[in-house]
């Protein structure tokens, strides 16, 4: 069994990896069979990007929520609930407000090319229709909401010492996988993948993945309180990593082989359908395996940083905030180029990712920006 790490560099490295994966996911949007909306789409699509989107969606935002939940109790203990809420409102709420009110409206106006003035467009869409665009920053709104719920729970629950709970064994992990699979399936009978709703009128949410996000956030809190990341046996983590990688590779293999071998359709995004049940369980297996496995892999193999990794990690949050603007600009730039979809995706990724990190590093030098992205 591995001992408790003295540093949490592995969390920073994992968060950096996930941030780059988010950039890649958005860089691929116009070039594959995504079910979501996007400002532009390439005439030719690469089918292989279908499982790329599916496997990513199965785990990467859920793992972000786990990491966020893991660090929340320590921040609450150190700062107190009032200051915790103030800090999260500053770091999460201000960027959402800035992008939703200042940055996104002019972009949407240009994309829509309406015959009315920008002011009339803003009043009609943002005031009358209340269609406030936050794009990828929905994640920050969810974190802010979860933080409020955590603070409410902490304010009414009595703090008392509890017996330490050992890291979950295989039986409990399987029980969580089965529970997540069933709850996800039931939610998707009415809210399939890629159907977004506005919770409380202003918080966009894809309910199809909400059981994953909420449960992993809570598990992150529990994992911190009971020191699971330091105590989880390496062999157990590696076993689940193999399960997650295998389930993910099987999703790629199925997509590639289905057309050639005339395999039956096993995947559905929702509805009371056996195919939706299959994919809910399959997706949950990818989620559980990769989330647990990557945490232990990075803990044991990538728990150190050089100066470059420290610099990149420090800018991961900034990149998450601004990368969409850079990626969209690159996608429009290559839209008319006579290149294949995968080549365009790689070009957008190779150019857009370093630009996003450089811009983040430059912007973080401004005192006002440091209040939000220190």
Short mmCIF file of C-alpha atoms in Angstrom, two decimals, residues 154-338:
data_model
loop_
_atom_site.label_atom_id
_atom_site.label_comp_id
_atom_site.label_asym_id
_atom_site.label_seq_id
_atom_site.Cartn_x
_atom_site.Cartn_y
_atom_site.Cartn_z
CA UNK A 154 -21.78 22.66 7.29
CA UNK A 155 -23.73 25.46 9.00
CA UNK A 156 -26.46 23.13 10.28
CA UNK A 157 -24.51 19.89 10.81
CA UNK A 158 -22.66 19.53 14.05
CA UNK A 159 -18.94 18.99 13.71
CA UNK A 160 -17.95 15.85 15.55
CA UNK A 161 -15.18 13.38 15.25
CA UNK A 162 -16.11 10.33 13.20
CA UNK A 163 -14.45 7.00 12.82
CA UNK A 164 -12.12 6.97 9.85
CA UNK A 165 -13.50 5.04 6.88
CA UNK A 166 -11.09 2.94 4.90
CA UNK A 167 -10.89 3.46 1.12
CA UNK A 168 -13.65 1.54 -0.67
CA UNK A 169 -12.86 -2.00 -1.74
CA UNK A 170 -13.89 -3.64 -4.97
CA UNK A 171 -17.38 -4.53 -3.69
CA UNK A 172 -18.23 -0.95 -2.75
CA UNK A 173 -16.76 0.37 -6.00
CA UNK A 174 -18.90 -2.10 -7.98
CA UNK A 175 -21.94 -1.06 -5.90
CA UNK A 176 -21.28 2.60 -6.78
CA UNK A 177 -20.91 1.70 -10.45
CA UNK A 178 -24.21 -0.19 -10.48
CA UNK A 179 -26.00 2.60 -8.60
CA UNK A 180 -24.62 5.29 -10.91
CA UNK A 181 -25.60 3.20 -13.94
CA UNK A 182 -29.20 2.75 -12.78
CA UNK A 183 -29.74 6.34 -11.67
CA UNK A 184 -28.20 7.64 -14.90
CA UNK A 185 -30.48 5.39 -16.94
CA UNK A 186 -33.57 6.55 -15.06
CA UNK A 187 -32.66 10.22 -15.51
CA UNK A 188 -32.06 9.68 -19.23
CA UNK A 189 -35.51 8.22 -19.75
CA UNK A 190 -36.70 11.84 -19.75
CA UNK A 191 -33.47 13.85 -20.23
CA UNK A 192 -31.23 12.27 -22.89
CA UNK A 193 -27.62 13.20 -23.55
CA UNK A 194 -27.13 16.71 -25.01
CA UNK A 195 -30.51 17.98 -23.80
CA UNK A 196 -29.83 21.03 -21.66
CA UNK A 197 -32.24 22.71 -19.26
CA UNK A 198 -31.95 25.84 -17.13
CA UNK A 199 -32.07 25.02 -13.45
CA UNK A 200 -33.65 27.84 -11.44
CA UNK A 201 -34.01 29.71 -14.72
CA UNK A 202 -30.34 30.57 -15.24
CA UNK A 203 -28.06 27.57 -14.50
CA UNK A 204 -27.59 25.45 -17.67
CA UNK A 205 -27.36 21.75 -16.92
CA UNK A 206 -27.19 18.57 -18.94
CA UNK A 207 -29.20 16.41 -16.56
CA UNK A 208 -28.03 13.22 -18.27
CA UNK A 209 -24.64 13.60 -16.55
CA UNK A 210 -25.78 15.26 -13.32
CA UNK A 211 -25.79 12.02 -11.24
CA UNK A 212 -22.13 11.56 -12.13
CA UNK A 213 -21.16 15.15 -11.36
CA UNK A 214 -23.01 15.42 -8.05
CA UNK A 215 -21.95 12.03 -6.71
CA UNK A 216 -18.28 12.51 -7.58
CA UNK A 217 -18.28 15.96 -5.98
CA UNK A 218 -19.60 14.43 -2.75
CA UNK A 219 -17.13 11.56 -2.98
CA UNK A 220 -14.33 14.11 -3.28
CA UNK A 221 -15.40 15.63 0.05
CA UNK A 222 -15.54 12.20 1.70
CA UNK A 223 -12.18 11.22 0.18
CA UNK A 224 -10.54 14.27 1.73
CA UNK A 225 -12.04 13.72 5.18
CA UNK A 226 -10.92 10.08 5.28
CA UNK A 227 -7.58 10.42 3.44
CA UNK A 228 -8.58 8.01 0.68
CA UNK A 229 -6.18 9.33 -1.94
CA UNK A 230 -3.18 8.59 0.22
CA UNK A 231 -4.42 5.24 1.49
CA UNK A 232 -5.95 3.70 -1.63
CA UNK A 233 -3.81 0.64 -2.52
CA UNK A 234 -1.94 0.96 -5.78
CA UNK A 235 -3.04 -2.48 -6.98
CA UNK A 236 -6.71 -1.58 -6.51
CA UNK A 237 -6.31 1.68 -8.40
CA UNK A 238 -4.43 0.01 -11.23
CA UNK A 239 -7.08 -2.69 -11.51
CA UNK A 240 -9.76 -0.07 -12.04
CA UNK A 241 -7.55 1.88 -14.41
CA UNK A 242 -7.36 -1.23 -16.59
CA UNK A 243 -11.13 -1.57 -16.38
CA UNK A 244 -11.65 2.07 -17.39
CA UNK A 245 -9.11 1.98 -20.22
CA UNK A 246 -10.51 -1.32 -21.45
CA UNK A 247 -14.10 -0.04 -21.43
CA UNK A 248 -12.96 3.12 -23.23
CA UNK A 249 -11.01 1.22 -25.88
CA UNK A 250 -13.99 -1.08 -26.35
CA UNK A 251 -16.09 2.00 -27.15
CA UNK A 252 -13.58 2.96 -29.86
CA UNK A 253 -13.44 -0.61 -31.17
CA UNK A 254 -17.21 -0.87 -31.31
CA UNK A 255 -17.50 2.38 -33.27
CA UNK A 256 -14.82 1.34 -35.77
CA UNK A 257 -16.10 -2.21 -36.18
CA UNK A 258 -19.85 -1.58 -36.25
CA UNK A 259 -20.02 -0.43 -39.87
CA UNK A 260 -17.70 -3.13 -41.22
CA UNK A 261 -19.19 -6.03 -39.23
CA UNK A 262 -22.84 -4.88 -39.26
CA UNK A 263 -22.98 -4.93 -35.46
CA UNK A 264 -26.28 -4.02 -33.77
CA UNK A 265 -26.74 -0.53 -32.35
CA UNK A 266 -25.99 -0.84 -28.62
CA UNK A 267 -25.88 2.85 -27.71
CA UNK A 268 -28.69 5.31 -27.19
CA UNK A 269 -28.53 8.71 -25.55
CA UNK A 270 -31.71 8.27 -23.57
CA UNK A 271 -35.28 7.01 -23.37
CA UNK A 272 -36.70 3.88 -21.76
CA UNK A 273 -34.61 1.73 -24.06
CA UNK A 274 -32.36 -1.27 -23.43
CA UNK A 275 -29.65 0.42 -25.50
CA UNK A 276 -29.73 3.42 -23.19
CA UNK A 277 -29.39 1.03 -20.24
CA UNK A 278 -26.37 -0.59 -21.90
CA UNK A 279 -24.65 2.74 -22.56
CA UNK A 280 -25.49 4.10 -19.09
CA UNK A 281 -23.70 1.13 -17.52
CA UNK A 282 -20.88 1.20 -20.06
CA UNK A 283 -20.31 4.92 -19.60
CA UNK A 284 -20.42 4.59 -15.80
CA UNK A 285 -17.79 1.85 -16.00
CA UNK A 286 -15.51 4.14 -18.00
CA UNK A 287 -16.16 6.88 -15.46
CA UNK A 288 -15.43 4.82 -12.34
CA UNK A 289 -12.42 3.09 -13.83
CA UNK A 290 -10.70 6.17 -15.26
CA UNK A 291 -11.51 8.51 -12.37
CA UNK A 292 -10.15 6.16 -9.73
CA UNK A 293 -7.36 4.80 -11.90
CA UNK A 294 -6.02 8.17 -13.06
CA UNK A 295 -5.98 9.52 -9.51
CA UNK A 296 -3.83 6.61 -8.33
CA UNK A 297 -1.67 6.59 -11.47
CA UNK A 298 -0.83 10.27 -11.09
CA UNK A 299 -0.31 9.87 -7.33
CA UNK A 300 2.25 7.12 -7.85
CA UNK A 301 3.91 8.15 -11.11
CA UNK A 302 3.45 11.90 -11.59
CA UNK A 303 3.72 13.44 -8.13
CA UNK A 304 6.43 15.99 -8.91
CA UNK A 305 6.81 19.14 -10.98
CA UNK A 306 9.61 20.98 -12.71
CA UNK A 307 9.45 24.72 -13.38
CA UNK A 308 7.59 24.23 -16.67
CA UNK A 309 4.91 22.04 -15.16
CA UNK A 310 4.50 24.55 -12.32
CA UNK A 311 4.03 27.33 -14.85
CA UNK A 312 1.53 25.35 -16.91
CA UNK A 313 -0.38 24.23 -13.82
CA UNK A 314 -0.61 27.79 -12.53
CA UNK A 315 -2.34 28.76 -15.79
CA UNK A 316 -4.71 25.79 -16.07
CA UNK A 317 -7.68 27.72 -14.66
CA UNK A 318 -6.96 30.73 -16.85
CA UNK A 319 -6.77 28.48 -19.90
CA UNK A 320 -10.11 26.92 -19.01
CA UNK A 321 -11.65 30.39 -18.90
CA UNK A 322 -10.31 31.77 -22.19
CA UNK A 323 -9.50 28.79 -24.41
CA UNK A 324 -12.90 28.70 -26.10
CA UNK A 325 -12.32 32.12 -27.68
CA UNK A 326 -8.92 31.08 -29.01
CA UNK A 327 -10.18 27.73 -30.29
CA UNK A 328 -13.14 29.30 -32.08
CA UNK A 329 -10.89 31.87 -33.76
CA UNK A 330 -8.59 29.09 -35.02
CA UNK A 331 -11.56 27.03 -36.22
CA UNK A 332 -12.97 29.93 -38.25
CA UNK A 333 -9.47 30.60 -39.59
CA UNK A 334 -9.13 27.11 -41.11
CA UNK A 335 -12.80 26.70 -42.03
CA UNK A 336 -12.24 27.12 -45.78
CA UNK A 337 -8.96 25.23 -46.01
CA UNK A 338 -9.03 22.11 -48.17
#
